[in-house]
Coordinates of C-alpha atoms in Angstrom, one line a residue:
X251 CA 4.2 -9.0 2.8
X252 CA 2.0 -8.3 5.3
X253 CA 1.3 -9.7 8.9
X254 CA -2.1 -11.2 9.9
X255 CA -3.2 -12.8 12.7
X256 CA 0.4 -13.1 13.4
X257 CA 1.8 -15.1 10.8
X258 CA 3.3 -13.3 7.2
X259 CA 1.2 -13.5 4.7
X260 CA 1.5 -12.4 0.7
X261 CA -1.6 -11.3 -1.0
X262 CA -2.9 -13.7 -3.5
X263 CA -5.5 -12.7 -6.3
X264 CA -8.3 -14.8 -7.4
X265 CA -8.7 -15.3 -11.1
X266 CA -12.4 -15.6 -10.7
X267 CA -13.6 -13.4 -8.4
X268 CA -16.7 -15.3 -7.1
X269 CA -13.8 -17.7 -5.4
X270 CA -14.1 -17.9 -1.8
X271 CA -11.1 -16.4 0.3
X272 CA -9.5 -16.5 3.7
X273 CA -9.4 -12.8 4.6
X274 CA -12.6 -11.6 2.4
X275 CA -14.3 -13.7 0.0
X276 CA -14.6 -12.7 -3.5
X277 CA -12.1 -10.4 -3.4
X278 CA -8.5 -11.9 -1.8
X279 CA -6.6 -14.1 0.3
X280 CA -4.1 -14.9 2.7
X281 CA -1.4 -17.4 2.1
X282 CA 1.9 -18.3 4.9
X283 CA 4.7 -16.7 2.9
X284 CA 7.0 -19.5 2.5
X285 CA 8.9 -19.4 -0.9
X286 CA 9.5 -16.5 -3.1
X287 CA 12.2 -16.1 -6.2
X288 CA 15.2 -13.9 -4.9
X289 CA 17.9 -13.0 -7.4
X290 CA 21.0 -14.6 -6.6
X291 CA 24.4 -15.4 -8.3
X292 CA 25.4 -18.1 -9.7
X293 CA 28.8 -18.8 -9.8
X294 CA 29.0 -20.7 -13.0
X295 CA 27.2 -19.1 -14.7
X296 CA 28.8 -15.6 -13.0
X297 CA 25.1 -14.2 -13.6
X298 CA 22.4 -13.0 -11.5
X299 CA 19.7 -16.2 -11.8
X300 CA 16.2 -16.5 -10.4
X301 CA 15.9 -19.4 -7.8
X302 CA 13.6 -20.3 -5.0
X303 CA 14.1 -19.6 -1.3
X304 CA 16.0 -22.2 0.2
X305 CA 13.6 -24.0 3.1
X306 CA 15.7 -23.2 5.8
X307 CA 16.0 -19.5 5.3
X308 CA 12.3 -19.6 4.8
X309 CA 11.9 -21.3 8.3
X310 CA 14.5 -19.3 10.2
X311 CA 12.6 -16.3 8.8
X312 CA 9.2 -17.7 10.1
X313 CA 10.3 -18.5 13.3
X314 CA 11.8 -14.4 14.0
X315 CA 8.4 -13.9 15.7
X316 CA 8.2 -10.4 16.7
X317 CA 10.8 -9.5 14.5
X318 CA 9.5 -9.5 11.1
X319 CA 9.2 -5.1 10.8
X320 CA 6.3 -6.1 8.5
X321 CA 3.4 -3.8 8.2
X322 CA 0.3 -5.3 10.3
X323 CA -2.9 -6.1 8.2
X324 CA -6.0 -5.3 10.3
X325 CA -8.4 -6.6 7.4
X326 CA -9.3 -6.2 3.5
X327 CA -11.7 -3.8 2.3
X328 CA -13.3 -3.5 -1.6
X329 CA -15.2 -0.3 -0.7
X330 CA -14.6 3.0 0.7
X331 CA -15.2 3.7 4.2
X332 CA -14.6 6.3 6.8
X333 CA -11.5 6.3 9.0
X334 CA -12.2 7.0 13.1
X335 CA -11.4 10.4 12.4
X336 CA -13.8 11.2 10.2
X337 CA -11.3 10.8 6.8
X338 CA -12.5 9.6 3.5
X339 CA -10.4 6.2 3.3
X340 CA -10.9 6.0 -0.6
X341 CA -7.5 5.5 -2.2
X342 CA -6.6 1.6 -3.3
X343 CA -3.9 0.0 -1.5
X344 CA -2.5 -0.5 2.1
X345 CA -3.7 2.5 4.7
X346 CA -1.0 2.4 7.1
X347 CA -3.4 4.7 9.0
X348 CA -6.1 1.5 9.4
X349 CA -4.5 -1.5 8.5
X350 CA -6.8 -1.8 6.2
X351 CA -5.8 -2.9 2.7
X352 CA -8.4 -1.2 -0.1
X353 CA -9.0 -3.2 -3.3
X354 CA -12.3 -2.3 -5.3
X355 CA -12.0 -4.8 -7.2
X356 CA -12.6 -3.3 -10.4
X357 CA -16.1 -1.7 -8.7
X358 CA -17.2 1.8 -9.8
X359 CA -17.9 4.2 -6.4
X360 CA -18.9 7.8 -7.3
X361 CA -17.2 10.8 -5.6
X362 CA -18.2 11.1 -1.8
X363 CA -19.0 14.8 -1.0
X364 CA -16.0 16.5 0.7
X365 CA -18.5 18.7 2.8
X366 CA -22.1 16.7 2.8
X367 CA -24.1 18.9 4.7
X368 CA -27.5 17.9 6.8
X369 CA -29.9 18.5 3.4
X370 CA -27.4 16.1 1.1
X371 CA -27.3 13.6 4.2
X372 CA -31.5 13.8 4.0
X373 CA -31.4 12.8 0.4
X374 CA -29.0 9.8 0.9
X375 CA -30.7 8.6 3.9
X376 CA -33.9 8.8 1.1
X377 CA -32.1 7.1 -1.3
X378 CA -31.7 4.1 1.3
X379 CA -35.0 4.0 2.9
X380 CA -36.2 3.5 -1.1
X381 CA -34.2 0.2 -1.5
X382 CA -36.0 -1.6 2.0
X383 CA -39.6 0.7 1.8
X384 CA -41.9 -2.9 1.1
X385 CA -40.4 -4.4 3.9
X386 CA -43.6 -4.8 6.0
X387 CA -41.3 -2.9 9.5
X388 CA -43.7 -3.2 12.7
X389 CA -42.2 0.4 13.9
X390 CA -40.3 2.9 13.0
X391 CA -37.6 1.6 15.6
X392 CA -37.4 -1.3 13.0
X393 CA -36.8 0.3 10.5
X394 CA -33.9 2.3 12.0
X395 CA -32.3 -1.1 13.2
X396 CA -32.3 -1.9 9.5
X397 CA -31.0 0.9 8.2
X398 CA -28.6 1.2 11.2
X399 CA -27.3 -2.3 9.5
X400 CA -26.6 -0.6 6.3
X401 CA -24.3 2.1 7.9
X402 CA -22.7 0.0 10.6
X403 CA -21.9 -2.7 7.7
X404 CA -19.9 0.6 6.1
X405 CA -17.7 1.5 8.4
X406 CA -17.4 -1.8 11.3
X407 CA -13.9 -1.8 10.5
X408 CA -13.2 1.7 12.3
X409 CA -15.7 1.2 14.9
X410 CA -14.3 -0.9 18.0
X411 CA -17.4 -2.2 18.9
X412 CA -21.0 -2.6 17.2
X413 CA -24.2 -4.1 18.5
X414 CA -25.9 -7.0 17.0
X415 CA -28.1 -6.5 14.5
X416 CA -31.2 -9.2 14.9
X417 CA -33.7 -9.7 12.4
X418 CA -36.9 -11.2 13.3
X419 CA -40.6 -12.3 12.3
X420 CA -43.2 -14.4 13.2
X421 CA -43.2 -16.3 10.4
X422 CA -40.6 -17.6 7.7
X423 CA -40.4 -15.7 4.6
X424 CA -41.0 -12.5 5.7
X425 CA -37.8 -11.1 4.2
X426 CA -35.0 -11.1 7.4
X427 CA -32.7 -12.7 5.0
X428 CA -33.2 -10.0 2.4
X429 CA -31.9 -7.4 5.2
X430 CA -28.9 -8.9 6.3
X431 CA -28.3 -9.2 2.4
X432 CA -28.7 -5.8 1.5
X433 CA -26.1 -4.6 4.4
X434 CA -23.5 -7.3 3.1
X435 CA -23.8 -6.1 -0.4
X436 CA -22.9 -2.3 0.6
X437 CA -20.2 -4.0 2.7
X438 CA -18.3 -6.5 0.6
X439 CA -20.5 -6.5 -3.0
X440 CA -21.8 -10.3 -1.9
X441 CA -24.5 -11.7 -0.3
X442 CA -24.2 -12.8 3.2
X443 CA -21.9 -16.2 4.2
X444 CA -24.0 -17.4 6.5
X445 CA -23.2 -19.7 9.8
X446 CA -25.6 -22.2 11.5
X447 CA -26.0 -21.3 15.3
X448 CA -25.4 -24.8 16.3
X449 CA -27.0 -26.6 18.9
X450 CA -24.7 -25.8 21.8
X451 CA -22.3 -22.9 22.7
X452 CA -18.9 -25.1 21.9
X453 CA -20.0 -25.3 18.3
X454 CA -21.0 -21.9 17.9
X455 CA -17.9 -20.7 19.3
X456 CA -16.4 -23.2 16.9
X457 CA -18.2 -21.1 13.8
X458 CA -17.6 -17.6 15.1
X459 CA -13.8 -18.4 15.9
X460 CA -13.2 -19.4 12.0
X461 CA -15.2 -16.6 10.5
X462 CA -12.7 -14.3 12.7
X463 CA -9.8 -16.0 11.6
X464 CA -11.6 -15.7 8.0
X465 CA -11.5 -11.9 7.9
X466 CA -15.2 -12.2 6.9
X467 CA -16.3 -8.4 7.3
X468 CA -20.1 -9.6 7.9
X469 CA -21.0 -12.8 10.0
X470 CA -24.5 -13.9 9.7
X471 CA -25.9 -16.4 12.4
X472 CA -28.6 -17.6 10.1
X473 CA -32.2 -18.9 11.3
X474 CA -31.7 -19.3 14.9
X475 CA -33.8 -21.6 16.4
X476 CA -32.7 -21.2 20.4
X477 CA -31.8 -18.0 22.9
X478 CA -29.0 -16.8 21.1
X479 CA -25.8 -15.9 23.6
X480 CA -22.8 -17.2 25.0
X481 CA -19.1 -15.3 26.1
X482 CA -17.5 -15.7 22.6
X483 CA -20.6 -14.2 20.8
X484 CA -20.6 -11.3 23.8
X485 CA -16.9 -10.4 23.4
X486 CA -16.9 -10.6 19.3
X487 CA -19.7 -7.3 19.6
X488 CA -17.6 -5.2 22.3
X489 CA -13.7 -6.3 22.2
X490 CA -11.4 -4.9 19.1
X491 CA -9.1 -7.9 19.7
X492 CA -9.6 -11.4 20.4
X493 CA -8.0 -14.7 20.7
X494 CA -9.8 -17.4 19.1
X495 CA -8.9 -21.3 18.8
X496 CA -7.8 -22.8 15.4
X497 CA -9.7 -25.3 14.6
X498 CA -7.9 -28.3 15.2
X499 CA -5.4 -27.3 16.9
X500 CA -4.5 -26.7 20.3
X501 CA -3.0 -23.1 19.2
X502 CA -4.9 -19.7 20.3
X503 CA -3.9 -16.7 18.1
X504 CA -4.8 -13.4 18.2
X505 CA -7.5 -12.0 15.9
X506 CA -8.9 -8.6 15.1
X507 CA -13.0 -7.8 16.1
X508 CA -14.2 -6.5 13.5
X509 CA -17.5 -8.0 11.6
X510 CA -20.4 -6.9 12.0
X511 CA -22.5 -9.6 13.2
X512 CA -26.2 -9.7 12.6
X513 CA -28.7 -12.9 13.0
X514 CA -32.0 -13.5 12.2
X515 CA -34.6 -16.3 13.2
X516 CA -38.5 -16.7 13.2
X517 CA -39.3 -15.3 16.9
X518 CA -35.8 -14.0 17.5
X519 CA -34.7 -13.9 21.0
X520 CA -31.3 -13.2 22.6
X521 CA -30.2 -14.5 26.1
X522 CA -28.4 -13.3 29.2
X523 CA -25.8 -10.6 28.7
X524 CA -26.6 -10.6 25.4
X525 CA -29.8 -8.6 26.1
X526 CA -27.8 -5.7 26.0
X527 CA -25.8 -6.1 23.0
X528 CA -28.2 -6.6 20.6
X529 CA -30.8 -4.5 18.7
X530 CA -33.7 -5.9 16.7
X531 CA -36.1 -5.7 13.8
X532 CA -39.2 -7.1 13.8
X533 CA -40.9 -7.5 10.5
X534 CA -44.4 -8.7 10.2
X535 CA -46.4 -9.1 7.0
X536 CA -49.7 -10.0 8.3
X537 CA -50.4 -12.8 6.2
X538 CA -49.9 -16.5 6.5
X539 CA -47.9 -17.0 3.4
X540 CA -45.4 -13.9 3.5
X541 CA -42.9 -15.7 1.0
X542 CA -46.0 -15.6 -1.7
X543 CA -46.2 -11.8 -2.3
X544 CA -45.1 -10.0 -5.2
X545 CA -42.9 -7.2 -5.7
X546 CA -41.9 -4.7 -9.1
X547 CA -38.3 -5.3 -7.9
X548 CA -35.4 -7.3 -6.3
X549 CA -33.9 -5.6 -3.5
X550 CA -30.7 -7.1 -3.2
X551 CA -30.4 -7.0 -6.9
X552 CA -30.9 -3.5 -7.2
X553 CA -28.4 -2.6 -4.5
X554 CA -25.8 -5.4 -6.7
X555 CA -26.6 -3.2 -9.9
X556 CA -25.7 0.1 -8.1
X557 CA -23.9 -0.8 -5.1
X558 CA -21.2 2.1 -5.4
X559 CA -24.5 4.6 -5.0
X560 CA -25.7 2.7 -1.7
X561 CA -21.6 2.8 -0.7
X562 CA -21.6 6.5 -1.2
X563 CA -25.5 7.2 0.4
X564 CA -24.2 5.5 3.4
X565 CA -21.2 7.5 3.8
X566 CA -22.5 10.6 3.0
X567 CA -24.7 10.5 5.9
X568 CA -21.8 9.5 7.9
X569 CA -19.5 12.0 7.1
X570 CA -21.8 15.1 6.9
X571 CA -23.0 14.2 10.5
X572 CA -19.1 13.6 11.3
X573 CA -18.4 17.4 9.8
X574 CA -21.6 18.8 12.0
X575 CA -19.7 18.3 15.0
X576 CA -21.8 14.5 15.6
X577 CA -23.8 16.7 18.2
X578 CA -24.7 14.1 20.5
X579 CA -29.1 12.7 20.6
X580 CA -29.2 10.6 23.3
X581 CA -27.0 9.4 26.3
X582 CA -24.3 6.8 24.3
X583 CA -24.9 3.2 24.7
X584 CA -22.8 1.2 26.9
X585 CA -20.2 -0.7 25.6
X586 CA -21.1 1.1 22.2
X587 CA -19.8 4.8 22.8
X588 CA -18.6 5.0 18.9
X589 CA -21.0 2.7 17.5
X590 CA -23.9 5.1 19.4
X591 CA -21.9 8.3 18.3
X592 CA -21.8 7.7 14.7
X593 CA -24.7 5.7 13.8
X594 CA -27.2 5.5 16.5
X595 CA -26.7 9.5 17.2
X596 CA -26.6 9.9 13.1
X597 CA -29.6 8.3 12.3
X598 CA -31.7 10.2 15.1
X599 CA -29.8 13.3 13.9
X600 CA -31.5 13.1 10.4
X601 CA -35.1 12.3 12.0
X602 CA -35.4 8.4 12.1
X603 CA -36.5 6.9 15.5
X604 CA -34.0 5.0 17.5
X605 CA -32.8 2.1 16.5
X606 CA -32.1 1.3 20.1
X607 CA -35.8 1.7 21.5
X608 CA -35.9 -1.9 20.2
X609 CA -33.8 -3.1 22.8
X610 CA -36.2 -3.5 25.6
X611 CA -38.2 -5.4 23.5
X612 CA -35.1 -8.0 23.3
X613 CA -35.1 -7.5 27.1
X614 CA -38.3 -8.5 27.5
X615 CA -38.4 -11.7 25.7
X616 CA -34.8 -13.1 27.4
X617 CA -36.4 -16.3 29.5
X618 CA -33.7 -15.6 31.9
X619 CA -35.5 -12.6 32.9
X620 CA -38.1 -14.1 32.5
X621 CA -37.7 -17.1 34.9
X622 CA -35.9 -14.4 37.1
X623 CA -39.2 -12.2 37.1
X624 CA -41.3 -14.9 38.5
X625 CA -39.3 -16.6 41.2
X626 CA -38.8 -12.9 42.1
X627 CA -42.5 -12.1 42.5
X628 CA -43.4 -15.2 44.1
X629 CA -40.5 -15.3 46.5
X630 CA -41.6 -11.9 47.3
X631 CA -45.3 -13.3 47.7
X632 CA -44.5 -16.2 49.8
X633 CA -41.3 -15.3 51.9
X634 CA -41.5 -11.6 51.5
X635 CA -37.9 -10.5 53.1
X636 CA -37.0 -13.6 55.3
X637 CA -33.4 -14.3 55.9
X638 CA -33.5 -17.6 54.4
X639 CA -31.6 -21.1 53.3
X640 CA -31.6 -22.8 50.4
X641 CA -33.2 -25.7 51.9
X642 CA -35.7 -23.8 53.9
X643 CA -36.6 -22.0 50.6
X644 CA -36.9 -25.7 48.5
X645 CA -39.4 -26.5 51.7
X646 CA -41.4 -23.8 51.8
X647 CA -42.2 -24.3 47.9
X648 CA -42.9 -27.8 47.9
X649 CA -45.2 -27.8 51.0
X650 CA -48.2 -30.2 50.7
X651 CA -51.4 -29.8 51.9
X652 CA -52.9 -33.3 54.0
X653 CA -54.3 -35.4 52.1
X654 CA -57.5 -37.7 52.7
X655 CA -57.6 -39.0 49.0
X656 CA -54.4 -40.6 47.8
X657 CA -53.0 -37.5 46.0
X658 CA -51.1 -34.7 47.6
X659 CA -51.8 -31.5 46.6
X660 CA -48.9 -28.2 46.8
X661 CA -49.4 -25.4 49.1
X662 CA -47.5 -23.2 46.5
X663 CA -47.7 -24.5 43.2
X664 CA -46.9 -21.7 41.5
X665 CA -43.9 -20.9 43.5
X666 CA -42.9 -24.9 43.1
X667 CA -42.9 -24.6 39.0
X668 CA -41.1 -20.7 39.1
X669 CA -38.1 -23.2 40.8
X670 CA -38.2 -25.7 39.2
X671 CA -37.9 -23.7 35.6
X672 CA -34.8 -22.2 37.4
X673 CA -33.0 -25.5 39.3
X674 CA -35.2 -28.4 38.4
X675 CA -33.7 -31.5 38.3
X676 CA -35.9 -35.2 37.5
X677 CA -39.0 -33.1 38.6
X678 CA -37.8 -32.1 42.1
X679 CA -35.6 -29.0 43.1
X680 CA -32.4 -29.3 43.0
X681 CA -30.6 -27.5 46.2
X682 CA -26.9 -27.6 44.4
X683 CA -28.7 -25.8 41.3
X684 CA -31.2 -23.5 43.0
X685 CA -27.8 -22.0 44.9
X686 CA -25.5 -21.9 41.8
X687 CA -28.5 -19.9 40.1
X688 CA -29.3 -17.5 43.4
X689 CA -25.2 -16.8 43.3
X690 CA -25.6 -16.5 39.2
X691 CA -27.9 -14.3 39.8
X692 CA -27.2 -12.1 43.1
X693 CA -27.4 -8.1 42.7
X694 CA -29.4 -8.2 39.8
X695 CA -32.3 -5.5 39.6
X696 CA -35.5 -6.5 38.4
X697 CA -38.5 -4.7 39.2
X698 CA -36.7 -2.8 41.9
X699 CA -35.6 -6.1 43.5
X700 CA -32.7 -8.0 44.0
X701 CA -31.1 -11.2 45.7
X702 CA -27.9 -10.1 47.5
X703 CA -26.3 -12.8 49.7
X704 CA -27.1 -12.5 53.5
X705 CA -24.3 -14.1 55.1
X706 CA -23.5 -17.7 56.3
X707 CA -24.2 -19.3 59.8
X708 CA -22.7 -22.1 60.4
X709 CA -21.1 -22.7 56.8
X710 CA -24.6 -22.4 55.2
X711 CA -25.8 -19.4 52.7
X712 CA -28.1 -17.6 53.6
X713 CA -30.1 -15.2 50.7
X714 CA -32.9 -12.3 51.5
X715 CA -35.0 -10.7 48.9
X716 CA -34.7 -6.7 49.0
X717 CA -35.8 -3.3 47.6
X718 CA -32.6 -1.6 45.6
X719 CA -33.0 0.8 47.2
X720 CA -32.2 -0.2 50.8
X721 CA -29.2 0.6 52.4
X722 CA -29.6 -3.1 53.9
X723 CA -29.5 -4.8 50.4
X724 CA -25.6 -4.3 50.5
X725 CA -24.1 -7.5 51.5
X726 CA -23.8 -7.5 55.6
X727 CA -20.5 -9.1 56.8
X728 CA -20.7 -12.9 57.0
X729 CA -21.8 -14.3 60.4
X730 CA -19.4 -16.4 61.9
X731 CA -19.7 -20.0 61.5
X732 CA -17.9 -21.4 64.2
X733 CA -19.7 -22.2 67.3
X734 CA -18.8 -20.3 70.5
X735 CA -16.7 -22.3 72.6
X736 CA -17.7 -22.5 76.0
X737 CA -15.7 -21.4 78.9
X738 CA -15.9 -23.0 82.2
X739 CA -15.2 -21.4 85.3
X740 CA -13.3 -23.5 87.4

């Protein structure tokens, strides 16, 4: 017995292997532990006889929370992988080391290296460009990103974080799907489970929360069609633990972090904070019909046929950069220290371009920054660094020339629609939204700029555009906003 998610479980086997599973699909699952066959004696028949567990021992012995001494089970695993360390975790059963439970299922996976060096690591890291070399990559960057999805899919279970791994094109068919694929089948020996993005936050939260609970080692938010973001999506990527909802239920439990995520879409884009937790592959064919070409060969089917060679390519680059000392490539990613220090730093290492040069490409396609961007420049072009209201701010914008002809024409247009992208509301600018969004939105750099607040007179925010660089673009004290009182003389 084993304890997951908090609850004792007992490892079930599948006869059929392509069954689905709560823990990892295809492979196992987990089951609440609730009746087993002790030996106990009989008193007729003076003989030790087989019986089931009486209920109420069963439920005395579920309700011992915290007290159940049972080994805790981080996740299942039906390939080898590396331990943080640096260790070859390769032997079937429970790692106590991990938490990890190993079952290969029957797979063959050839003898890693015990001491890869940088020339065998070349070779492997040959063996995997071969399996993903027709894939029409815009730049080198993209290619590392998918490549860094093979590696990351291979060890996510000892990293404590991983970026996102997008995949995106201009035009269906181009083969993001195929990707994503080829990781899971190093990782688990399947093809991606995919999860719909869902049209608001609650129901993507909804799908991530039960693919955690799941143990699914690879979640794939498939064809996105909106800014992809949100808290849940932000915290699976950087926290080890998290506690999730069960779906219907009003219970929160505790789950372990550890997919690696990916998503793909046609014109990818990623939102808010998520701008920095995501890398991303663009793939363009350069024809109208992508899903029309021919190829000599299947790419995930090759990797099915020889998956234990992809396992051991993928770890061999791993571990002989592990045994080089992992001499560090670039300053680490935030957020991503391990993540940056194994495969990032690994992949640059060996001569492939950085997987994270993509991300200010993501950057630049957020609309958040972008709407940010342009109420910043035409703040700056029509207020410059005015201490200013809310109100005064809405006026300014949605000043009107006279009119002689019926139809009133806007002194700022252009300032008028960057607002209202940001706090419309019915086709007017909305002072309650326009504030939450300048407070959303305060200390953020962009283009050297930034909103900090600029005090309150008389119970009223007040907001200044300023360089970063200023001293004065700290936040001065708040201005009183009581009036004086007047004394008299008398």
């Amino acid at each position: 017995m084993f304890v997951v998610n908090g609850i004792p479980v007992a490892i079930v086997e599948h006869k059929n292997p392509k069954d689905g599973g709560a823990i990892d699909r295809g492979v196992t699952q987990l089951r609440r532990y609730e009746k087993e066959t002790p030996e106990l004696i009989d008193a007729r028949a003076e003989d030790w006889v087989s019986t089931d567990c009486p209920l109420r021992i069963a439920d005395t012995y579920l309700a011992r929370e915290g007290m159940w001494k049972l080994p805790v089970l981080t996740g299942i695993i039906n390939a080898p992988t590396l331990r943080a360390d640096g260790s070859l975790l390769n032997q079937p059963g429970y790692d106590a080391a991990t938490g990890l439970l190993y079952d290969p299922q029957g797979g063959f996976f050839p003898a890693i290296p015990a001491h890869p060096d940088r020339g065998l690591a070349l070779s492997a890291l040959r063996f995997l460009r071969g399996v993903i070399e027709t894939f029409p990559f815009v730049t080198g960057a993209d290619r590392a990103v998918a490549l860094s999805g093979m590696l990351t899919a291979a060890i996510r279970r000892s990293l404590p974080a991983a970026p996102l791994h997008g995949f995106n094109a201009p035009t269906a068919g181009s083969g993001k799907s195929l990707l994503v694929d080829i990781a899971s089948m190093i990782a688990s020996g399947r093809p991606a489970a995919v999860i719909a993005q869902g049209k608001t936050e609650e129901e993507m939260e909804k799908r991530l929360g039960a693919a955690l609970i799941a143990g699914d080692p690879l979640i794939s938010i498939d064809n996105c069609e909106i800014g992809l973001g949100g808290e849940l999506l932000c915290q699976v990527l950087t926290q080890p633990m998290l506690k999730v909802r069960l779906l219907g239920k009003s219970l929160n439990i505790e789950v372990p972090s550890t997919a690696a995520v990916f998503a793909t879409g046609n014109n990818l884009t990623v939102v808010g904070d998520m701008t920095r937790r995501a890398i991303r592959c663009t793939l363009d064919a350069g024809v109208e019909r992508p899903e029309l070409r021919e190829f000599d060969r299947d790419p995930v089917a090759t990797v099915a046929a020889t998956r234990g060679d992809y396992v051991a390519a993928a770890l061999t680059i791993l571990r002989a950069f592990h045994l080089a000392g992992r001499p560090q490539q670039t300053t680490p990613l935030g957020s991503f220290t391990e993540w940056s220090r194994w495969v990032r730093d690994g992949l640059i290492w060996l001569g492939e371009a950085a997987p994270c040069a993509t991300m200010e490409e993501v950057r630049g396609a957020d609309p958040k920054l972008e709407a940010l961007t342009t109420v910043i420049e035409q703040w700056h072009t029509h207020l410059g660094s005015r201490r200013i209201s809310v109100k005064e701010v809405i006026d300014v914008a949605t000043d009107q020339l006279a009119s002689f002809h019926g139809r009133a024409d806007f002194i700022n247009p252009e300032f008028r629609e960057a607002l209202l992208a940001v706090a419309g509301d019915g086709g007017a600018i909305s002072g309650k939204r326009l504030g939450k969004w300048l407070s959303a939105n305060q200390g953020r750099i962009v283009n050297t700029m930034r909103f900090p607040p600029d005090g309150i007179v008389f119970g009223i925010s007040r907001w200044r555009l300023r360089g970063s660089s200023d001293e004065a673009a700290q936040s001065i004290p708040p201005a009183s906003n009581i009036r004086p009182f007047p004394h008299h003389q008398g």
